[in-house]
Coordinates of N, CA and C in Angstrom, one line a residue:
M273 N 0.8 5.5 -39.7 CA 1.4 4.5 -37.6 C 3.0 5.6 -37.8
K274 N 2.2 5.9 -36.1 CA 3.8 6.5 -35.8 C 4.6 4.8 -35.6
R275 N 5.8 5.1 -35.6 CA 6.7 3.3 -35.2 C 7.6 4.2 -33.9
L276 N 8.5 3.5 -33.4 CA 9.8 4.2 -32.7 C 10.4 3.4 -33.8
S277 N 11.9 4.5 -33.3 CA 12.5 4.7 -33.8 C 13.9 5.0 -33.5
L278 N 15.2 5.3 -33.1 CA 16.7 6.1 -32.9 C 16.9 7.1 -34.0
I279 N 16.9 8.0 -33.2 CA 18.0 8.6 -34.7 C 18.8 9.6 -33.7
A280 N 19.5 9.3 -32.2 CA 20.7 10.4 -32.1 C 21.4 9.4 -31.6
A281 N 22.7 9.4 -31.8 CA 23.7 9.1 -31.2 C 24.0 7.9 -29.3
I282 N 24.5 7.3 -29.3 CA 24.1 6.5 -27.8 C 24.9 7.0 -26.8
V283 N 25.1 8.1 -26.0 CA 26.3 8.3 -25.2 C 26.3 7.8 -24.3
A284 N 27.3 7.1 -23.8 CA 27.3 6.1 -22.2 C 27.8 7.0 -21.2
V285 N 26.8 7.2 -20.3 CA 27.0 7.5 -19.3 C 28.0 7.2 -17.9
A286 N 28.8 8.2 -17.3 CA 30.2 7.2 -16.4 C 29.2 6.8 -15.1
A287 N 27.7 8.0 -14.9 CA 27.7 6.9 -13.1 C 26.1 6.9 -13.2
V288 N 26.4 6.6 -12.3 CA 24.2 5.9 -12.4 C 23.5 7.3 -12.8
W289 N 22.4 7.3 -12.6 CA 21.6 8.1 -13.4 C 21.4 9.0 -12.1
P290 N 21.7 10.0 -11.8 CA 21.6 11.1 -10.6 C 20.8 11.4 -9.6
A291 N 21.0 11.3 -8.6 CA 20.2 11.2 -7.6 C 19.3 12.9 -7.7
A292 N 17.8 13.0 -7.0 CA 17.6 14.6 -7.0 C 18.4 15.9 -6.3
S293 N 17.6 16.7 -7.1 CA 18.9 18.2 -6.2 C 19.3 18.3 -4.1
G294 N 19.8 18.5 -4.3 CA 20.3 17.8 -2.8 C 18.9 19.4 -2.7
A295 N 18.3 20.0 -2.6 CA 17.5 21.2 -1.9 C 16.5 20.8 -1.8
A296 N 15.9 19.1 -2.7 CA 14.7 18.8 -2.7 C 14.5 18.5 -1.2
T297 N 12.7 18.0 -1.3 CA 12.9 16.7 0.1 C 10.8 16.9 -1.3
F298 N 10.9 16.3 -0.2 CA 9.7 15.0 -0.6 C 9.1 13.6 -0.2
K299 N 8.0 12.8 -0.7 CA 7.7 12.0 -0.4 C 7.1 11.0 -1.6
G300 N 7.8 10.0 -2.0 CA 7.2 8.6 -2.9 C 7.3 7.7 -2.4
I301 N 7.2 7.0 -3.6 CA 6.9 5.3 -3.7 C 7.9 5.0 -4.4
V302 N 8.2 4.2 -4.2 CA 9.7 3.5 -5.2 C 9.7 2.8 -6.0
V303 N 9.4 2.9 -7.4 CA 8.5 2.6 -8.3 C 9.8 1.2 -9.2
A304 N 10.7 1.6 -9.2 CA 12.1 0.6 -10.3 C 12.8 0.8 -9.2
K305 N 14.4 -0.6 -10.0 CA 15.5 -0.5 -9.5 C 16.2 -0.2 -10.9
Q306 N 17.5 1.1 -10.5 CA 18.5 0.8 -12.0 C 19.2 1.4 -11.2
H307 N 20.0 0.2 -11.4 CA 21.9 -0.1 -12.1 C 22.0 0.5 -10.8
G308 N 21.6 1.0 -9.7 CA 22.3 1.2 -7.7 C 21.1 2.1 -7.3
A309 N 20.3 2.8 -8.5 CA 19.6 4.0 -7.8 C 18.5 3.0 -7.8
L310 N 17.6 4.4 -6.8 CA 16.1 4.1 -7.0 C 14.7 5.4 -7.4
L311 N 13.7 4.0 -7.9 CA 13.0 5.1 -8.9 C 12.0 5.8 -8.7
V312 N 11.4 6.5 -7.9 CA 10.7 7.2 -7.1 C 10.3 8.1 -7.7
A313 N 8.5 7.6 -7.5 CA 7.7 8.5 -7.6 C 6.7 9.4 -7.1
S314 N 6.6 10.7 -7.7 CA 5.6 11.4 -6.5 C 4.5 11.4 -6.6
P315 N 3.5 12.0 -5.1 CA 2.6 11.4 -5.1 C 1.3 12.3 -6.9
S316 N 1.8 13.1 -7.4 CA 1.9 13.4 -8.5 C 1.7 12.8 -10.3
G317 N 3.3 11.5 -9.1 CA 2.9 10.5 -10.6 C 4.7 11.1 -11.8
S318 N 5.5 11.7 -11.2 CA 6.5 12.1 -11.7 C 7.2 11.0 -11.3
V319 N 8.7 10.4 -12.0 CA 9.5 9.7 -11.2 C 10.7 10.5 -10.8
T320 N 11.4 9.9 -10.5 CA 12.3 11.1 -9.9 C 14.0 9.8 -9.4
S321 N 15.2 9.7 -10.2 CA 15.8 8.7 -9.3 C 16.8 9.5 -7.9
V322 N 16.8 8.6 -7.2 CA 17.9 8.9 -6.4 C 18.3 7.7 -5.5
S323 N 19.7 8.2 -4.3 CA 19.7 7.2 -3.5 C 19.5 7.0 -2.4
G324 N 19.7 5.9 -2.1 CA 19.5 4.8 -1.3 C 19.4 3.1 -1.4
R325 N 18.6 2.6 -0.7 CA 18.0 1.2 -0.1 C 16.7 1.1 0.2
A326 N 15.8 0.3 -0.7 CA 14.6 0.3 -0.1 C 14.2 -0.9 -1.4
S327 N 13.1 -1.4 -0.7 CA 12.4 -2.5 -1.3 C 11.4 -1.1 -2.7
I328 N 11.4 -1.7 -3.7 CA 10.3 -1.9 -4.7 C 8.7 -1.3 -3.9
G329 N 8.4 -1.1 -4.3 CA 6.8 -0.8 -2.8 C 7.3 0.2 -1.3
S330 N 9.0 0.5 -1.2 CA 8.9 1.4 -0.1 C 8.2 3.0 -0.2
R331 N 7.7 3.3 0.9 CA 7.2 5.1 1.4 C 8.1 5.7 1.7
V332 N 8.9 5.8 0.8 CA 9.9 7.1 1.2 C 9.9 8.4 1.1
S333 N 11.3 9.0 2.4 CA 11.3 10.3 2.4 C 12.6 10.8 1.5
V334 N 12.8 11.6 1.1 CA 13.6 12.3 0.7 C 13.9 13.4 0.7
S335 N 14.7 13.4 1.4 CA 16.2 15.1 1.2 C 17.8 15.1 1.0
G336 N 17.8 16.0 0.6 CA 19.7 15.8 -0.3 C 20.0 14.5 -1.0
G337 N 18.5 14.6 -1.2 CA 18.9 13.2 -3.3 C 19.0 12.4 -2.8
R338 N 18.8 11.8 -0.7 CA 18.7 11.1 -0.6 C 17.4 9.8 -0.1
A339 N 17.2 8.8 0.2 CA 15.5 8.5 0.0 C 16.2 7.6 1.1
S340 N 14.8 7.4 2.7 CA 14.5 7.3 3.6 C 13.4 6.2 3.5
V341 N 13.8 4.9 4.2 CA 12.2 4.7 4.0 C 11.3 4.9 5.7
V342 N 10.1 5.6 4.8 CA 9.1 4.9 6.3 C 7.9 4.6 6.7
G343 N 7.9 4.1 5.6 CA 6.1 2.5 5.2 C 6.2 2.5 4.8
R344 N 5.3 1.4 4.2 CA 4.9 0.6 2.6 C 4.2 0.6 2.0
A345 N 3.6 1.4 0.6 CA 2.3 0.8 -0.5 C 2.2 -0.3 -0.7
H346 N 1.0 -0.3 -1.8 CA 0.5 -0.8 -2.4 C 0.6 -0.7 -3.5
S347 N 0.5 0.8 -3.8 CA -0.3 0.8 -4.7 C 0.7 2.1 -5.3
A348 N 1.0 3.0 -6.5 CA 0.8 4.5 -6.8 C 0.7 4.9 -8.2
R349 N 0.9 6.5 -8.4 CA 0.5 6.6 -8.9 C 1.7 7.3 -11.1
I350 N 1.9 6.5 -11.6 CA 2.7 6.9 -12.8 C 2.7 7.8 -14.0
R351 N 2.8 9.1 -14.1 CA 2.5 10.6 -14.8 C 3.4 10.2 -15.7
G352 N 3.7 9.6 -17.7 CA 4.9 10.4 -18.6 C 4.5 10.2 -20.1
V353 N 5.8 10.4 -21.3 CA 4.9 10.1 -22.4 C 5.1 8.6 -22.3
V354 N 3.8 7.8 -23.1 CA 4.0 6.2 -24.0 C 4.9 6.6 -24.6
V355 N 6.2 5.7 -25.0 CA 7.4 5.7 -25.7 C 7.2 4.6 -26.9
K356 N 6.2 3.5 -25.8 CA 6.1 1.8 -26.6 C 4.9 1.3 -26.3
R357 N 4.8 -0.3 -27.3 CA 3.6 -1.2 -26.1 C 4.2 -2.3 -27.2
V358 N 3.9 -3.3 -25.9 CA 4.5 -4.6 -26.2 C 3.4 -5.6 -26.2
G359 N 3.0 -6.4 -26.1 CA 2.2 -7.4 -25.9 C 0.9 -6.7 -25.0
S360 N 0.7 -6.9 -23.8 CA 0.6 -5.9 -22.4 C 2.0 -5.2 -21.5
T361 N 2.5 -4.9 -22.3 CA 3.4 -4.5 -21.3 C 4.0 -2.8 -22.4
L362 N 3.6 -1.6 -21.5 CA 3.3 0.1 -21.8 C 4.3 0.4 -21.4
F363 N 5.9 0.6 -22.2 CA 6.9 1.4 -22.0 C 6.1 3.6 -21.7
V364 N 6.3 3.6 -20.6 CA 5.6 5.3 -20.3 C 7.3 5.9 -20.0
S365 N 8.4 6.7 -20.4 CA 8.4 8.2 -19.8 C 8.8 8.8 -19.5
S366 N 8.8 9.5 -18.1 CA 8.4 9.4 -17.2 C 9.8 10.4 -16.0
N367 N 9.3 11.8 -16.8 CA 11.4 13.1 -16.4 C 12.4 12.3 -17.0
R368 N 12.0 11.0 -18.3 CA 13.2 11.1 -18.7 C 14.0 9.4 -18.3
H369 N 13.2 8.7 -17.0 CA 12.9 7.4 -16.9 C 11.9 7.0 -17.4
L370 N 12.4 5.7 -18.1 CA 11.6 4.7 -18.7 C 11.0 3.4 -17.4
V371 N 9.9 3.0 -17.4 CA 8.6 2.7 -16.0 C 8.4 1.6 -17.5
A372 N 8.2 -0.3 -17.3 CA 7.0 -1.1 -17.6 C 5.8 -0.6 -16.6
L373 N 4.6 -0.8 -17.4 CA 4.0 -0.8 -17.3 C 2.5 -2.1 -17.4
H374 N 1.9 -3.3 -16.5 CA 1.3 -4.2 -17.3 C 0.1 -3.9 -17.3
T375 N -0.6 -4.7 -18.6 CA -1.7 -3.7 -18.8 C -2.9 -5.1 -19.5
G376 N -3.4 -4.9 -19.6 CA -4.8 -6.1 -19.6 C -5.0 -7.5 -19.0
R377 N -4.2 -7.2 -17.7 CA -4.2 -8.7 -17.2 C -5.6 -8.7 -16.1
V378 N -6.3 -10.4 -16.8 CA -7.5 -10.3 -15.7 C -7.0 -11.5 -15.0
L379 N -7.8 -11.8 -13.2 CA -7.4 -11.6 -12.8 C -8.9 -12.7 -11.9
A380 N -8.2 -13.4 -11.6 CA -9.8 -14.5 -11.7 C -9.5 -15.3 -10.1
S381 N -10.9 -15.3 -8.9 CA -10.3 -15.6 -8.1 C -9.9 -16.9 -7.8
A382 N -9.6 -18.0 -6.8 CA -9.3 -19.0 -6.5 C -10.3 -19.6 -6.1
N383 N -11.4 -18.3 -5.5 CA -13.2 -19.2 -4.4 C -14.0 -19.7 -5.8
D384 N -14.0 -18.1 -6.8 CA -15.2 -18.4 -8.5 C -15.4 -20.6 -8.8
T385 N -16.6 -20.9 -8.2 CA -17.0 -21.5 -8.4 C -18.2 -21.6 -9.4
A386 N -18.5 -20.4 -10.1 CA -20.1 -20.2 -10.8 C -19.9 -20.8 -11.9
P387 N -20.6 -21.4 -12.4 CA -20.9 -22.6 -13.5 C -20.4 -22.1 -15.0
I388 N -20.8 -22.5 -16.5 CA -19.6 -22.3 -16.7 C -20.8 -21.3 -17.8
P389 N -20.4 -20.3 -18.5 CA -22.0 -20.6 -19.3 C -22.0 -20.9 -20.7
T390 N -23.8 -21.4 -20.7 CA -23.2 -22.0 -21.5 C -23.5 -21.3 -23.5
T391 N -23.6 -19.7 -23.0 CA -23.7 -18.6 -24.9 C -22.7 -18.4 -24.4
P392 N -21.7 -17.8 -24.7 CA -21.0 -16.5 -24.4 C -21.2 -15.8 -24.2
A393 N -21.1 -14.6 -23.2 CA -20.8 -14.1 -22.0 C -20.5 -12.6 -23.9
P394 N -21.3 -12.2 -23.2 CA -21.3 -10.4 -24.1 C -19.9 -9.6 -23.9
T395 N -18.9 -9.3 -25.0 CA -17.8 -8.7 -24.5 C -17.8 -6.8 -25.0
T396 N -16.9 -6.6 -24.5 CA -16.5 -5.0 -24.0 C -15.6 -4.9 -24.9
P397 N -15.7 -4.6 -25.6 CA -14.0 -3.7 -26.8 C -12.7 -3.0 -25.7
A398 N -12.1 -3.7 -26.2 CA -10.8 -3.3 -25.1 C -10.2 -2.1 -25.6
P399 N -10.2 -1.1 -24.8 CA -10.3 0.2 -24.4 C -8.0 0.4 -25.5
A400 N -8.2 1.7 -25.9 CA -7.6 1.7 -27.4 C -6.3 1.9 -27.1
T401 N -5.0 1.1 -27.6 CA -3.8 1.5 -26.5 C -3.2 3.4 -27.2
P402 N -3.2 3.9 -25.9 CA -2.4 4.9 -26.3 C -1.0 4.9 -27.0
A403 N -1.5 5.8 -27.9 CA -0.3 6.2 -28.9 C 0.9 6.6 -28.4
P404 N 2.2 6.5 -29.1 CA 3.4 6.8 -29.0 C 3.5 9.1 -28.4
G405 N 3.6 9.3 -27.9 CA 3.8 10.3 -27.3 C 2.7 10.4 -26.4
T406 N 1.7 10.6 -26.4 CA 0.2 10.8 -25.1 C 0.7 10.8 -23.7
I407 N 0.0 11.6 -23.3 CA 0.6 11.8 -22.1 C -0.3 11.4 -21.2
V408 N 0.3 10.2 -20.2 CA -1.0 9.5 -19.4 C -0.6 9.2 -17.8
S409 N -1.6 9.8 -17.5 CA -1.7 9.3 -15.4 C -2.1 7.8 -15.8
S410 N -1.5 7.3 -15.4 CA -1.7 5.2 -14.3 C -1.8 5.3 -13.0
Q411 N -2.8 4.6 -12.6 CA -2.5 3.9 -11.7 C -2.6 2.7 -11.7
V412 N -1.4 2.9 -11.4 CA -1.4 1.1 -10.6 C -0.6 0.1 -9.7
A413 N -1.3 -1.7 -10.1 CA -1.0 -2.0 -8.3 C 0.7 -2.5 -8.1
I414 N 1.5 -2.7 -6.9 CA 2.5 -3.0 -7.3 C 2.5 -4.1 -6.1
Q415 N 3.5 -5.3 -7.2 CA 3.3 -6.3 -7.0 C 4.4 -7.1 -5.9
G416 N 4.6 -8.0 -5.8 CA 5.5 -8.7 -4.5 C 7.0 -8.6 -6.0
N417 N 6.9 -9.4 -7.0 CA 8.1 -9.5 -8.1 C 8.5 -7.8 -8.2
G418 N 8.1 -6.5 -7.7 CA 8.1 -5.7 -8.2 C 7.7 -4.3 -9.6
E419 N 7.1 -5.6 -9.9 CA 5.6 -5.4 -11.2 C 5.0 -4.4 -11.1
L420 N 4.6 -3.5 -12.3 CA 2.9 -2.7 -11.9 C 2.8 -3.0 -12.8
D421 N 1.0 -3.4 -11.7 CA -0.2 -3.8 -12.6 C -0.7 -2.0 -13.5
Q422 N -1.4 -2.0 -13.9 CA -2.1 -1.1 -14.3 C -3.1 -1.0 -14.5
E423 N -4.0 -0.3 -13.2 CA -4.9 -0.4 -12.8 C -6.8 0.6 -13.4
S424 N -6.0 1.3 -13.6 CA -6.0 2.6 -14.4 C -5.6 3.7 -15.1
S425 N -5.8 4.4 -16.0 CA -5.5 5.3 -16.7 C -6.1 6.2 -17.9
E426 N -5.4 7.2 -17.7 CA -6.4 9.0 -17.9 C -5.0 9.9 -19.3
D427 N -5.8 9.2 -20.7 CA -5.0 10.5 -21.2 C -5.5 12.0 -21.5
V428 N -4.1 12.6 -20.9 CA -4.1 13.7 -20.1 C -3.0 15.4 -21.2
G429 N -2.9 14.3 -22.0 CA -2.6 15.7 -24.1 C -1.3 15.1 -24.2
Q430 N -0.6 15.3 -25.0 CA 0.1 14.8 -26.3 C 1.5 15.6 -25.9
S431 N 1.9 14.9 -26.6 CA 3.7 16.1 -25.9 C 3.9 16.5 -27.1
S432 N 4.8 17.4 -26.5 CA 5.1 18.7 -27.5 C 6.3 18.8 -28.5
S433 N 7.4 18.3 -27.7 CA 8.4 17.1 -28.6 C 7.8 15.8 -29.6
N434 N 8.3 15.4 -30.5 CA 7.8 14.7 -31.3 C 9.7 13.4 -31.0
T435 N 10.2 14.1 -29.9 CA 11.5 13.5 -30.0 C 11.6 13.6 -28.5
L436 N 12.3 12.2 -27.8 CA 12.2 12.3 -26.1 C 14.3 11.8 -25.8
Q437 N 14.1 12.1 -24.7 CA 15.5 11.4 -24.5 C 15.2 10.6 -23.2
V438 N 15.4 9.7 -23.1 CA 16.0 8.6 -22.3 C 16.7 7.8 -21.7
Q439 N 17.1 7.6 -20.7 CA 17.7 7.2 -20.1 C 17.7 6.1 -19.3
A440 N 18.5 4.8 -19.3 CA 18.9 3.2 -19.4 C 19.8 2.8 -19.3
V441 N 19.4 1.0 -19.0 CA 20.6 0.1 -18.7 C 20.9 -0.4 -19.8
V442 N 21.7 -0.7 -20.6 CA 22.0 -2.1 -21.5 C 21.8 -3.0 -21.2
A443 N 21.5 -4.0 -21.4 CA 21.1 -5.0 -21.0 C 21.8 -6.4 -22.4
S444 N 21.1 -5.5 -24.1 CA 22.5 -7.2 -24.3 C 22.2 -5.5 -26.3
V445 N 23.6 -6.3 -26.7 CA 23.5 -5.5 -28.0 C 23.6 -6.4 -29.0
G446 N 22.5 -6.2 -30.7 CA 22.3 -6.8 -31.4 C 22.8 -5.9 -32.3
V447 N 23.1 -7.0 -34.0 CA 22.7 -6.1 -34.9 C 22.1 -5.8 -35.5
G448 N 22.0 -3.6 -35.5 CA 21.4 -2.8 -35.6 C 20.5 -2.9 -34.5
T449 N 20.4 -2.8 -33.2 CA 19.1 -3.0 -31.6 C 20.5 -2.5 -30.5
V450 N 19.8 -2.4 -29.7 CA 20.1 -2.6 -28.7 C 18.8 -2.3 -27.4
T451 N 19.1 -3.5 -26.9 CA 18.0 -4.3 -25.3 C 18.4 -3.1 -24.0
L452 N 17.2 -2.6 -23.6 CA 17.4 -1.5 -22.2 C 16.6 -3.1 -21.2
T453 N 17.2 -2.4 -19.9 CA 16.8 -3.1 -19.4 C 15.3 -1.8 -18.3
V454 N 14.2 -1.9 -18.5 CA 12.4 -1.3 -18.1 C 12.4 -2.3 -17.3
G455 N 13.0 -1.6 -16.2 CA 12.2 -2.9 -14.3 C 12.7 -4.3 -14.8
T456 N 11.4 -5.1 -14.4 CA 11.9 -6.8 -14.6 C 11.5 -6.9 -16.2
Q457 N 11.5 -5.4 -17.4 CA 11.5 -6.1 -18.6 C 12.6 -5.1 -19.3
T458 N 12.4 -6.0 -20.5 CA 12.9 -4.8 -21.5 C 13.3 -4.4 -23.3
L459 N 13.7 -3.5 -23.3 CA 12.5 -3.1 -24.8 C 13.6 -2.8 -25.4
T460 N 13.4 -3.6 -27.3 CA 14.5 -3.1 -27.5 C 14.3 -2.1 -28.9
V461 N 15.1 -1.8 -28.9 CA 15.1 -0.5 -30.4 C 16.3 -0.7 -30.9
P462 N 15.5 0.3 -32.7 CA 16.8 0.3 -33.0 C 17.7 1.8 -33.6
L463 N 18.9 0.3 -33.6 CA 19.8 2.2 -33.8 C 19.6 2.6 -35.4
P464 N 20.7 3.8 -35.7 CA 20.5 3.8 -36.8 C 21.0 3.2 -37.6
V465 N 20.6 3.2 -39.2 CA 21.3 2.4 -40.0 C 22.4 1.9 -40.3
G466 N 23.4 0.6 -39.5 CA 24.9 1.0 -40.2 C 26.0 1.1 -38.8
L467 N 25.2 1.3 -37.8 CA 25.3 1.4 -36.0 C 25.2 0.6 -35.1
T468 N 26.4 0.6 -35.1 CA 26.3 -1.2 -33.8 C 27.0 -0.9 -32.8
L469 N 26.1 -1.2 -31.6 CA 27.8 -1.0 -30.7 C 28.3 -2.4 -30.3
P470 N 28.7 -1.8 -29.3 CA 29.7 -2.7 -29.0 C 29.7 -3.8 -28.0
A471 N 30.0 -4.9 -27.7 CA 29.5 -5.8 -26.6 C 29.9 -4.7 -25.1
A472 N 30.9 -4.6 -25.4 CA 31.4 -3.7 -23.3 C 30.0 -2.8 -22.8
M473 N 29.2 -1.6 -24.0 CA 28.3 -1.7 -23.4 C 27.3 -2.1 -22.4
V474 N 27.6 -4.0 -21.9 CA 25.9 -3.9 -22.1 C 26.7 -3.9 -19.5
G475 N 25.2 -3.5 -19.5 CA 25.4 -2.8 -18.1 C 26.0 -1.3 -17.7
Q476 N 26.3 -0.8 -19.4 CA 26.8 0.8 -18.6 C 24.5 1.8 -19.1
T477 N 25.2 2.5 -18.6 CA 23.7 3.2 -18.5 C 24.2 4.3 -19.9
V478 N 22.8 4.9 -20.7 CA 22.5 5.1 -21.4 C 21.7 5.9 -22.1
T479 N 22.2 7.2 -23.0 CA 21.4 8.2 -23.0 C 20.8 8.1 -24.3
L480 N 19.5 8.6 -24.6 CA 18.8 8.2 -26.4 C 18.2 9.2 -26.2
S481 N 17.7 9.6 -28.2 CA 16.7 10.7 -28.2 C 16.2 9.5 -29.3
I482 N 14.8 9.4 -29.2 CA 14.0 9.0 -29.2 C 12.5 9.6 -30.0
D483 N 12.9 9.0 -31.7 CA 12.1 9.9 -32.6 C 10.3 9.1 -32.2
L484 N 9.8 10.0 -31.5 CA 7.9 9.0 -31.0 C 7.4 8.5 -32.9
N485 N 7.8 9.5 -33.9 CA 7.0 10.2 -35.1 C 7.9 8.9 -36.2
G486 N 8.6 8.6 -35.9 CA 9.5 7.6 -36.9 C 9.3 8.3 -37.8
Q487 N 9.8 9.5 -37.6 CA 10.4 11.0 -39.0 C 11.6 11.1 -39.2
N488 N 12.4 11.4 -39.9 CA 13.7 12.0 -39.6 C 13.4 13.7 -39.2
G489 N 14.9 13.3 -38.1 CA 15.4 14.7 -37.3 C 16.4 14.8 -36.7
Q490 N 16.8 15.6 -36.6 CA 18.2 15.9 -35.7 C 17.7 15.9 -34.2
G491 N 17.8 14.7 -33.4 CA 17.6 14.2 -32.6 C 19.4 14.7 -31.3
G492 N 19.2 14.8 -30.2 CA 20.1 15.4 -29.6 C 20.5 14.3 -28.2
D493 N 21.1 14.2 -27.1 CA 21.7 13.9 -26.7 C 22.5 14.1 -25.2
D494 N 21.9 13.9 -24.2 CA 22.5 14.8 -22.7 C 23.3 13.2 -22.2
S495 N 25.2 13.8 -22.3 CA 26.1 13.2 -22.1 C 26.1 13.1 -20.2
S496 N 25.8 14.2 -20.1 CA 25.6 14.3 -18.1 C 24.8 14.4 -17.8
G497 N 24.0 13.1 -18.0 CA 23.5 12.5 -17.8 C 21.9 12.2 -16.5
N498 N 21.3 14.6 -17.1 CA 20.8 14.9 -16.0 C 19.1 14.1 -16.6
G499 N 18.4 14.3 -15.4 CA 17.0 13.4 -14.8 C 16.1 14.4 -14.5
G500 N 16.3 15.8 -15.4 CA 15.4 16.5 -15.3 C 14.8 16.3 -16.8
G501 N 14.4 17.8 -17.2 CA 14.0 17.6 -18.6 C 12.5 18.1 -18.3
D502 N 11.2 17.9 -17.6 CA 10.3 17.7 -17.5 C 9.9 19.0 -18.4
N503 N 8.7 19.0 -19.1 CA 8.3 20.5 -19.3 C 6.6 20.5 -19.2
G504 N 6.9 20.3 -17.4 CA 4.6 20.2 -17.3 C 4.2 19.2 -16.3
G505 N 5.6 19.1 -15.4 CA 5.3 18.6 -14.4 C 4.8 17.4 -14.0
G506 N 6.2 16.2 -14.7 CA 6.6 15.2 -14.7 C 6.4 14.4 -15.0
G507 N 6.1 15.1 -16.6 CA 5.8 13.5 -17.3 C 5.9 13.8 -19.1
D508 N 7.1 14.7 -19.1 CA 7.5 15.1 -20.4 C 7.1 15.5 -21.2
D509 N 6.3 16.4 -20.8 CA 5.0 16.6 -21.8 C 6.1 18.1 -22.0

């Protein structure tokens, strides 16, 4: 069974996640904020870090690495590689940026007054959880509190690599673990045996190399903090 493990050193990045290339011009939707930067999803679902001021759900036009608000959106598409599922939250890496998708939520209408059935209704088995390394394309609804609720999802492939480099801000450190801020959620990952990070790392942006298979191997780090590295149009694949 695949498991999540950290196999490389952690490198603090001095600056916030880099903005998009100065020559890049595109439109997208703000799906998260990270350490002063905006994470913008393009129509294809690829997430890019840019500078600017906007709320989650803003429709923006990006030019020269800076976003300008042009409207409002209530949904977006996220395309990336599944890193881990924790409860009803699916953590996905898109273009090295971690995004938290809420799955399996059941919404009930406040006006629903239908009588309670006397016999149990037939149940439909829940869909299988995509394994780490699966490339997914998910349509998400953007909630007022910034959460992303998965409305639909399609498995579109498999990552060509067993390792992923991701960038995130450290929320807290523990004995042999580091907890990352991912949108409105946090994700705790194990550190290599014998490694514990200093408390001074809290609040800093780090680059992690994660082994999706839980097998021994050599991981790399990206001290430049380059947010690129997409191997297939927006999904770390």
